């Protein structure tokens, strides 16, 4: 997420959190309205910074006693740089001393600062010198194969997208599929009880058998549940019933529950139990968290006829419309951030704890809006 830190006269003395603005346009409007901070303000901020730096320095020394002590004043150098900065025309304030992503700032007008996901404060005092790529683990290595396999013995990965009765491997004749669909329809919309539905289905199959129309393979489904799956209209199929540890909330795939050596949670030190034994010794999870795979759902939705056409094509759409004060925003894609989302980037963690997103080639990556189809996900935690 790109954030804008305003350094107009009004925002200048606010904390980073309070001076955060929604868009570059707001930033420019602030600059226009409140102007540059006064010399007195700059001086006060520089002094504040100086005090902060000294505090930080003391804390750091206390933390790493073995580390060679830096000569006094080395940590305050950035704040001197800030003074220099402040005297200049643009007045970058004090927020971007470390030069995290300074190049993109201000969008040509030299106001404000754009920063990507930096930790407030830290980067200003101790610039990161080393950046390491952060790799997000795709899955828990222990059960890697299970995460890839769907929870259904009757289906393989392919069937997540294609209904078996329509697939190449398990293709069933159209009249069998019609019998399935009729059974499902009677049950879902006609409220026919399951037993009755299945009796009807068997009768239909018997009639086809008499007419010598019953194939040997695949063996026709005789239960409603299987019929639903064969024609791809079983919503339960997409639900993964994770077993959660009631103590630490570690999630276990259903297959993993079957393979556990004991009911105990596998997290070291956790005393939670994952399952209890039901009748016939079946393992019954104590806490179930049902979920549907987001990516798989999207893949299925994209296969629906006409779905792609409904997705907006942002390629070549105008950028910077908000520079026009009369422009009326009507939808999310009228915002400037819409064009700032990037693809082809990796996350890096600096040795001072700052985080940044940077293109694989060291550049900025490409715009999400340069692609016909792109996926951007936002997770709001504890909002
Ligand atoms: Zn402002
Ligand atoms: Zn646990």
GROMACS .gro file of C-alpha atoms and ligand atoms in nm:
model
  385
    1UNK     CA    1   0.000   0.000   0.000
    2UNK     CA    2   0.130   0.340  -0.088
    3UNK     CA    3   0.089   0.598   0.178
    4UNK     CA    4   0.127   0.968   0.158
    5UNK     CA    5   0.278   1.165   0.441
    6UNK     CA    6   0.187   1.528   0.430
    7UNK     CA    7   0.436   1.791   0.539
    8UNK     CA    8   0.228   2.103   0.490
    9UNK     CA    9   0.227   2.370   0.761
   10UNK     CA   10  -0.083   2.216   0.916
   11UNK     CA   11   0.037   1.857   0.924
   12UNK     CA   12   0.401   1.926   0.988
   13UNK     CA   13   0.398   1.874   1.361
   14UNK     CA   14   0.168   1.573   1.355
   15UNK     CA   15   0.291   1.223   1.406
   16UNK     CA   16   0.337   1.009   1.097
   17UNK     CA   17   0.011   0.833   1.168
   18UNK     CA   18  -0.188   1.152   1.178
   19UNK     CA   19  -0.025   1.306   0.875
   20UNK     CA   20  -0.114   1.012   0.654
   21UNK     CA   21  -0.334   1.112   0.362
   22UNK     CA   22  -0.544   0.912   0.122
   23UNK     CA   23  -0.411   1.033  -0.207
   24UNK     CA   24  -0.160   1.248  -0.382
   25UNK     CA   25  -0.438   1.487  -0.461
   26UNK     CA   26  -0.515   1.547  -0.095
   27UNK     CA   27  -0.148   1.604  -0.047
   28UNK     CA   28  -0.135   1.874  -0.312
   29UNK     CA   29  -0.448   2.038  -0.178
   30UNK     CA   30  -0.297   2.055   0.168
   31UNK     CA   31   0.014   2.211   0.022
   32UNK     CA   32  -0.188   2.468  -0.164
   33UNK     CA   33  -0.407   2.552   0.132
   34UNK     CA   34  -0.164   2.549   0.422
   35UNK     CA   35   0.164   2.607   0.244
   36UNK     CA   36   0.509   2.519   0.361
   37UNK     CA   37   0.589   2.491   0.730
   38UNK     CA   38   0.746   2.796   0.887
   39UNK     CA   39   1.111   2.808   0.992
   40UNK     CA   40   1.000   2.793   1.355
   41UNK     CA   41   0.811   2.472   1.286
   42UNK     CA   42   1.107   2.319   1.110
   43UNK     CA   43   1.334   2.412   1.394
   44UNK     CA   44   1.098   2.262   1.651
   45UNK     CA   45   1.074   1.940   1.454
   46UNK     CA   46   1.448   1.915   1.410
   47UNK     CA   47   1.489   1.951   1.784
   48UNK     CA   48   1.224   1.688   1.845
   49UNK     CA   49   1.399   1.457   1.606
   50UNK     CA   50   1.728   1.519   1.779
   51UNK     CA   51   1.577   1.421   2.114
   52UNK     CA   52   1.417   1.114   1.959
   53UNK     CA   53   1.744   1.010   1.805
   54UNK     CA   54   1.927   1.040   2.134
   55UNK     CA   55   1.663   0.829   2.305
   56UNK     CA   56   1.680   0.571   2.029
   57UNK     CA   57   2.056   0.571   2.049
   58UNK     CA   58   2.051   0.509   2.423
   59UNK     CA   59   1.804   0.225   2.376
   60UNK     CA   60   2.015   0.069   2.106
   61UNK     CA   61   2.327   0.086   2.315
   62UNK     CA   62   2.150  -0.079   2.601
   63UNK     CA   63   2.028  -0.352   2.370
   64UNK     CA   64   2.357  -0.440   2.201
   65UNK     CA   65   2.631  -0.387   2.450
   66UNK     CA   66   2.886  -0.582   2.252
   67UNK     CA   67   2.829  -0.387   1.937
   68UNK     CA   68   3.096  -0.124   1.875
   69UNK     CA   69   2.971   0.211   1.987
   70UNK     CA   70   2.931   0.469   1.723
   71UNK     CA   71   3.081   0.806   1.782
   72UNK     CA   72   2.839   1.058   1.920
   73UNK     CA   73   2.641   1.238   1.660
   74UNK     CA   74   2.655   0.974   1.393
   75UNK     CA   75   2.294   0.889   1.456
   76UNK     CA   76   2.191   1.247   1.446
   77UNK     CA   77   2.336   1.299   1.105
   78UNK     CA   78   2.004   1.236   0.932
   79UNK     CA   79   1.843   1.504   1.136
   80UNK     CA   80   2.106   1.749   1.023
   81UNK     CA   81   2.030   1.639   0.674
   82UNK     CA   82   1.674   1.722   0.757
   83UNK     CA   83   1.768   2.080   0.825
   84UNK     CA   84   1.941   2.098   0.495
   85UNK     CA   85   1.637   1.950   0.334
   86UNK     CA   86   1.406   2.187   0.506
   87UNK     CA   87   1.592   2.490   0.381
   88UNK     CA   88   1.546   2.376   0.025
   89UNK     CA   89   1.250   2.473  -0.186
   90UNK     CA   90   1.072   2.145  -0.162
   91UNK     CA   91   1.094   2.079   0.205
   92UNK     CA   92   1.066   1.708   0.227
   93UNK     CA   93   1.007   1.748   0.596
   94UNK     CA   94   1.173   1.487   0.806
   95UNK     CA   95   0.995   1.181   0.692
   96UNK     CA   96   1.203   1.054   0.415
   97UNK     CA   97   1.555   1.109   0.531
   98UNK     CA   98   1.650   0.752   0.470
   99UNK     CA   99   1.551   0.792   0.108
  100UNK     CA  100   1.341   0.478   0.114
  101UNK     CA  101   1.147   0.541  -0.201
  102UNK     CA  102   1.198   0.908  -0.239
  103UNK     CA  103   1.208   0.904  -0.616
  104UNK     CA  104   0.840   0.856  -0.656
  105UNK     CA  105   0.745   1.130  -0.420
  106UNK     CA  106   0.539   1.430  -0.492
  107UNK     CA  107   0.452   1.340  -0.849
  108UNK     CA  108   0.647   1.614  -1.012
  109UNK     CA  109   0.550   1.890  -0.778
  110UNK     CA  110   0.800   1.805  -0.515
  111UNK     CA  111   0.552   1.793  -0.230
  112UNK     CA  112   0.516   1.530   0.030
  113UNK     CA  113   0.664   1.189   0.030
  114UNK     CA  114   0.550   0.853  -0.091
  115UNK     CA  115   0.658   0.563   0.117
  116UNK     CA  116   0.580   0.201   0.084
  117UNK     CA  117   0.510   0.013   0.402
  118UNK     CA  118   0.806   0.151   0.596
  119UNK     CA  119   0.805   0.123   0.971
  120UNK     CA  120   0.744   0.463   1.115
  121UNK     CA  121   1.055   0.624   1.250
  122UNK     CA  122   1.307   0.346   1.219
  123UNK     CA  123   1.428   0.412   0.867
  124UNK     CA  124   1.497   0.776   0.931
  125UNK     CA  125   1.753   0.716   1.194
  126UNK     CA  126   1.917   0.398   1.072
  127UNK     CA  127   1.897   0.360   0.696
  128UNK     CA  128   1.878   0.002   0.582
  129UNK     CA  129   2.190  -0.107   0.402
  130UNK     CA  130   2.097  -0.468   0.330
  131UNK     CA  131   1.771  -0.592   0.186
  132UNK     CA  132   1.660  -0.952   0.196
  133UNK     CA  133   1.376  -1.093  -0.007
  134UNK     CA  134   1.089  -1.220   0.204
  135UNK     CA  135   0.950  -1.551   0.086
  136UNK     CA  136   0.597  -1.625   0.192
  137UNK     CA  137   0.563  -1.995   0.261
  138UNK     CA  138   0.292  -2.136   0.041
  139UNK     CA  139   0.196  -2.405   0.282
  140UNK     CA  140   0.298  -2.595   0.585
  141UNK     CA  141   0.581  -2.816   0.456
  142UNK     CA  142   0.482  -3.102   0.680
  143UNK     CA  143   0.157  -3.165   0.500
  144UNK     CA  144   0.243  -3.012   0.167
  145UNK     CA  145   0.083  -3.280  -0.052
  146UNK     CA  146  -0.238  -3.272   0.144
  147UNK     CA  147  -0.282  -2.904   0.086
  148UNK     CA  148  -0.282  -2.962  -0.283
  149UNK     CA  149  -0.526  -3.250  -0.283
  150UNK     CA  150  -0.894  -3.173  -0.256
  151UNK     CA  151  -1.093  -3.338   0.019
  152UNK     CA  152  -1.271  -3.579  -0.205
  153UNK     CA  153  -1.170  -3.932  -0.305
  154UNK     CA  154  -1.400  -3.912  -0.607
  155UNK     CA  155  -1.228  -3.612  -0.758
  156UNK     CA  156  -0.885  -3.500  -0.864
  157UNK     CA  157  -0.758  -3.149  -0.914
  158UNK     CA  158  -0.905  -3.136  -1.261
  159UNK     CA  159  -1.250  -3.196  -1.123
  160UNK     CA  160  -1.229  -2.886  -0.912
  161UNK     CA  161  -1.296  -2.706  -1.235
  162UNK     CA  162  -1.479  -2.957  -1.451
  163UNK     CA  163  -1.775  -3.163  -1.337
  164UNK     CA  164  -1.678  -3.533  -1.368
  165UNK     CA  165  -1.979  -3.625  -1.581
  166UNK     CA  166  -1.860  -3.368  -1.839
  167UNK     CA  167  -1.488  -3.444  -1.815
  168UNK     CA  168  -1.283  -3.640  -2.065
  169UNK     CA  169  -1.194  -3.922  -1.826
  170UNK     CA  170  -1.533  -3.981  -1.671
  171UNK     CA  171  -1.765  -3.861  -1.942
  172UNK     CA  172  -2.121  -3.988  -1.901
  173UNK     CA  173  -2.386  -3.996  -2.173
  174UNK     CA  174  -2.624  -3.699  -2.181
  175UNK     CA  175  -2.927  -3.908  -2.082
  176UNK     CA  176  -2.750  -4.022  -1.761
  177UNK     CA  177  -2.662  -3.662  -1.681
  178UNK     CA  178  -3.025  -3.567  -1.736
  179UNK     CA  179  -3.129  -3.831  -1.483
  180UNK     CA  180  -2.882  -3.682  -1.233
  181UNK     CA  181  -2.999  -3.328  -1.296
  182UNK     CA  182  -3.361  -3.428  -1.261
  183UNK     CA  183  -3.287  -3.593  -0.927
  184UNK     CA  184  -3.099  -3.288  -0.799
  185UNK     CA  185  -3.371  -3.055  -0.923
  186UNK     CA  186  -3.648  -3.253  -0.758
  187UNK     CA  187  -3.462  -3.253  -0.433
  188UNK     CA  188  -3.348  -2.890  -0.430
  189UNK     CA  189  -3.643  -2.708  -0.582
  190UNK     CA  190  -3.921  -2.966  -0.543
  191UNK     CA  191  -3.834  -3.054  -0.182
  192UNK     CA  192  -3.844  -3.423  -0.261
  193UNK     CA  193  -3.695  -3.617   0.032
  194UNK     CA  194  -3.356  -3.773  -0.028
  195UNK     CA  195  -3.485  -4.130  -0.004
  196UNK     CA  196  -3.761  -4.060  -0.256
  197UNK     CA  197  -3.519  -3.880  -0.486
  198UNK     CA  198  -3.278  -4.171  -0.482
  199UNK     CA  199  -3.560  -4.419  -0.547
  200UNK     CA  200  -3.663  -4.214  -0.851
  201UNK     CA  201  -3.305  -4.196  -0.971
  202UNK     CA  202  -3.269  -4.573  -0.948
  203UNK     CA  203  -3.592  -4.617  -1.139
  204UNK     CA  204  -3.464  -4.391  -1.415
  205UNK     CA  205  -3.142  -4.590  -1.432
  206UNK     CA  206  -3.339  -4.917  -1.437
  207UNK     CA  207  -3.540  -4.791  -1.732
  208UNK     CA  208  -3.222  -4.701  -1.918
  209UNK     CA  209  -3.084  -5.043  -1.835
  210UNK     CA  210  -3.388  -5.210  -1.987
  211UNK     CA  211  -3.331  -4.998  -2.296
  212UNK     CA  212  -2.967  -5.118  -2.292
  213UNK     CA  213  -2.846  -4.764  -2.238
  214UNK     CA  214  -2.661  -4.811  -1.909
  215UNK     CA  215  -2.284  -4.782  -1.956
  216UNK     CA  216  -2.045  -5.012  -1.771
  217UNK     CA  217  -1.807  -4.728  -1.707
  218UNK     CA  218  -1.835  -4.497  -1.525
  219UNK     CA  219  -2.075  -4.685  -1.301
  220UNK     CA  220  -2.384  -4.462  -1.277
  221UNK     CA  221  -2.440  -4.285  -0.947
  222UNK     CA  222  -2.724  -4.421  -0.737
  223UNK     CA  223  -2.712  -4.176  -0.448
  224UNK     CA  224  -2.811  -3.811  -0.455
  225UNK     CA  225  -2.480  -3.701  -0.313
  226UNK     CA  226  -2.279  -3.869  -0.585
  227UNK     CA  227  -2.518  -3.753  -0.855
  228UNK     CA  228  -2.475  -3.395  -0.735
  229UNK     CA  229  -2.099  -3.427  -0.757
  230UNK     CA  230  -2.101  -3.588  -1.095
  231UNK     CA  231  -2.286  -3.293  -1.247
  232UNK     CA  232  -2.086  -3.041  -1.046
  233UNK     CA  233  -2.361  -2.889  -0.834
  234UNK     CA  234  -2.251  -2.996  -0.489
  235UNK     CA  235  -2.151  -2.691  -0.286
  236UNK     CA  236  -2.033  -2.909   0.003
  237UNK     CA  237  -1.757  -3.026  -0.225
  238UNK     CA  238  -1.581  -2.690  -0.204
  239UNK     CA  239  -1.591  -2.665   0.172
  240UNK     CA  240  -1.274  -2.771   0.351
  241UNK     CA  241  -1.351  -2.868   0.705
  242UNK     CA  242  -1.034  -2.780   0.887
  243UNK     CA  243  -0.990  -2.919   1.233
  244UNK     CA  244  -0.860  -2.647   1.463
  245UNK     CA  245  -0.667  -2.694   1.782
  246UNK     CA  246  -0.896  -2.548   2.051
  247UNK     CA  247  -0.591  -2.413   2.233
  248UNK     CA  248  -0.359  -2.263   1.973
  249UNK     CA  249  -0.589  -2.264   1.667
  250UNK     CA  250  -0.346  -2.447   1.442
  251UNK     CA  251  -0.546  -2.576   1.147
  252UNK     CA  252  -0.530  -2.937   1.030
  253UNK     CA  253  -0.651  -3.059   0.693
  254UNK     CA  254  -0.910  -3.337   0.723
  255UNK     CA  255  -0.655  -3.583   0.580
  256UNK     CA  256  -0.402  -3.477   0.840
  257UNK     CA  257  -0.645  -3.556   1.122
  258UNK     CA  258  -0.667  -3.914   0.996
  259UNK     CA  259  -0.290  -3.947   0.994
  260UNK     CA  260  -0.217  -3.797   1.337
  261UNK     CA  261  -0.037  -4.034   1.576
  262UNK     CA  262  -0.236  -3.912   1.874
  263UNK     CA  263  -0.513  -3.661   1.947
  264UNK     CA  264  -0.256  -3.412   2.079
  265UNK     CA  265  -0.176  -3.094   1.893
  266UNK     CA  266   0.158  -3.113   1.713
  267UNK     CA  267   0.269  -2.766   1.818
  268UNK     CA  268   0.544  -2.803   2.079
  269UNK     CA  269   0.419  -2.713   2.424
  270UNK     CA  270   0.052  -2.702   2.323
  271UNK     CA  271  -0.176  -2.916   2.536
  272UNK     CA  272  -0.478  -2.901   2.304
  273UNK     CA  273  -0.652  -3.207   2.161
  274UNK     CA  274  -0.756  -3.212   1.798
  275UNK     CA  275  -1.011  -3.494   1.792
  276UNK     CA  276  -1.203  -3.739   2.004
  277UNK     CA  277  -1.301  -4.092   1.914
  278UNK     CA  278  -1.664  -4.138   1.818
  279UNK     CA  279  -1.852  -4.464   1.782
  280UNK     CA  280  -1.670  -4.719   1.571
  281UNK     CA  281  -1.344  -4.542   1.656
  282UNK     CA  282  -1.398  -4.262   1.404
  283UNK     CA  283  -1.196  -3.948   1.469
  284UNK     CA  284  -1.424  -3.653   1.531
  285UNK     CA  285  -1.254  -3.311   1.532
  286UNK     CA  286  -1.333  -3.112   1.845
  287UNK     CA  287  -1.338  -2.782   1.663
  288UNK     CA  288  -1.412  -2.742   1.295
  289UNK     CA  289  -1.343  -2.433   1.087
  290UNK     CA  290  -1.511  -2.466   0.748
  291UNK     CA  291  -1.351  -2.269   0.470
  292UNK     CA  292  -1.366  -2.242   0.094
  293UNK     CA  293  -1.052  -2.188  -0.109
  294UNK     CA  294  -1.051  -1.833  -0.241
  295UNK     CA  295  -0.830  -1.909  -0.540
  296UNK     CA  296  -1.024  -2.219  -0.639
  297UNK     CA  297  -1.349  -2.025  -0.612
  298UNK     CA  298  -1.209  -1.754  -0.835
  299UNK     CA  299  -1.096  -2.010  -1.087
  300UNK     CA  300  -1.445  -2.155  -1.101
  301UNK     CA  301  -1.607  -1.814  -1.128
  302UNK     CA  302  -1.378  -1.720  -1.414
  303UNK     CA  303  -1.493  -2.028  -1.600
  304UNK     CA  304  -1.852  -1.907  -1.597
  305UNK     CA  305  -1.974  -1.781  -1.927
  306UNK     CA  306  -1.964  -1.403  -1.947
  307UNK     CA  307  -1.781  -1.359  -1.618
  308UNK     CA  308  -1.465  -1.220  -1.770
  309UNK     CA  309  -1.657  -0.972  -1.975
  310UNK     CA  310  -1.797  -0.828  -1.654
  311UNK     CA  311  -1.448  -0.756  -1.522
  312UNK     CA  312  -1.335  -0.407  -1.603
  313UNK     CA  313  -1.053  -0.368  -1.848
  314UNK     CA  314  -0.837  -0.094  -1.699
  315UNK     CA  315  -0.572  -0.104  -1.967
  316UNK     CA  316  -0.521   0.238  -2.114
  317UNK     CA  317  -0.764   0.407  -1.878
  318UNK     CA  318  -0.668   0.764  -1.789
  319UNK     CA  319  -0.428   0.822  -1.501
  320UNK     CA  320  -0.432   1.124  -1.274
  321UNK     CA  321  -0.795   1.220  -1.331
  322UNK     CA  322  -0.807   1.359  -0.982
  323UNK     CA  323  -0.571   1.636  -1.086
  324UNK     CA  324  -0.879   1.798  -1.234
  325UNK     CA  325  -1.062   1.960  -0.940
  326UNK     CA  326  -1.394   1.914  -1.121
  327UNK     CA  327  -1.351   1.543  -1.175
  328UNK     CA  328  -1.620   1.345  -0.994
  329UNK     CA  329  -1.515   1.005  -0.870
  330UNK     CA  330  -1.784   0.747  -0.926
  331UNK     CA  331  -1.619   0.417  -0.856
  332UNK     CA  332  -1.314   0.260  -0.696
  333UNK     CA  333  -1.129   0.263  -1.026
  334UNK     CA  334  -1.148   0.643  -1.040
  335UNK     CA  335  -0.909   0.661  -0.747
  336UNK     CA  336  -0.540   0.713  -0.806
  337UNK     CA  337  -0.439   0.413  -0.599
  338UNK     CA  338  -0.611   0.194  -0.855
  339UNK     CA  339  -0.327   0.270  -1.092
  340UNK     CA  340  -0.057   0.236  -0.833
  341UNK     CA  341  -0.110  -0.132  -0.757
  342UNK     CA  342   0.188  -0.327  -0.886
  343UNK     CA  343   0.265  -0.671  -1.014
  344UNK     CA  344   0.601  -0.837  -1.066
  345UNK     CA  345   0.726  -0.719  -0.730
  346UNK     CA  346   0.888  -0.889  -0.437
  347UNK     CA  347   0.890  -0.797  -0.073
  348UNK     CA  348   1.215  -0.709   0.093
  349UNK     CA  349   1.308  -0.672   0.456
  350UNK     CA  350   1.590  -0.435   0.544
  351UNK     CA  351   1.846  -0.501   0.812
  352UNK     CA  352   1.692  -0.220   1.017
  353UNK     CA  353   1.346  -0.369   0.996
  354UNK     CA  354   1.196  -0.164   0.715
  355UNK     CA  355   0.981  -0.336   0.456
  356UNK     CA  356   0.955  -0.243   0.091
  357UNK     CA  357   0.810  -0.383  -0.229
  358UNK     CA  358   1.037  -0.365  -0.528
  359UNK     CA  359   1.033  -0.500  -0.883
  360UNK     CA  360   1.219  -0.822  -0.953
  361UNK     CA  361   1.461  -0.628  -1.170
  362UNK     CA  362   1.502  -0.362  -0.902
  363UNK     CA  363   1.254  -0.131  -1.074
  364UNK     CA  364   0.898  -0.058  -0.982
  365UNK     CA  365   0.733  -0.364  -1.131
  366UNK     CA  366   0.444  -0.311  -1.369
  367UNK     CA  367   0.103  -0.167  -1.305
  368UNK     CA  368  -0.177  -0.406  -1.225
  369UNK     CA  369  -0.387  -0.204  -1.467
  370UNK     CA  370  -0.155  -0.297  -1.753
  371UNK     CA  371  -0.295  -0.649  -1.745
  372UNK     CA  372  -0.630  -0.751  -1.884
  373UNK     CA  373  -0.693  -0.961  -1.575
  374UNK     CA  374  -0.521  -0.910  -1.243
  375UNK     CA  375  -0.583  -1.003  -0.886
  376UNK     CA  376  -0.524  -0.770  -0.595
  377UNK     CA  377  -0.617  -0.882  -0.248
  378UNK     CA  378  -0.639  -0.665   0.058
  379UNK     CA  379  -0.660  -0.811   0.404
  380UNK     CA  380  -0.783  -0.583   0.679
  381UNK     CA  381  -0.676  -0.718   1.014
  382UNK     CA  382  -0.864  -0.612   1.325
  383UNK     CA  383  -1.017  -0.324   1.138
  384LIG    ZN1  384  -0.127   1.850   0.535
  385LIG    ZN1  385  -0.244  -2.651   1.962
   0.00000   0.00000   0.00000
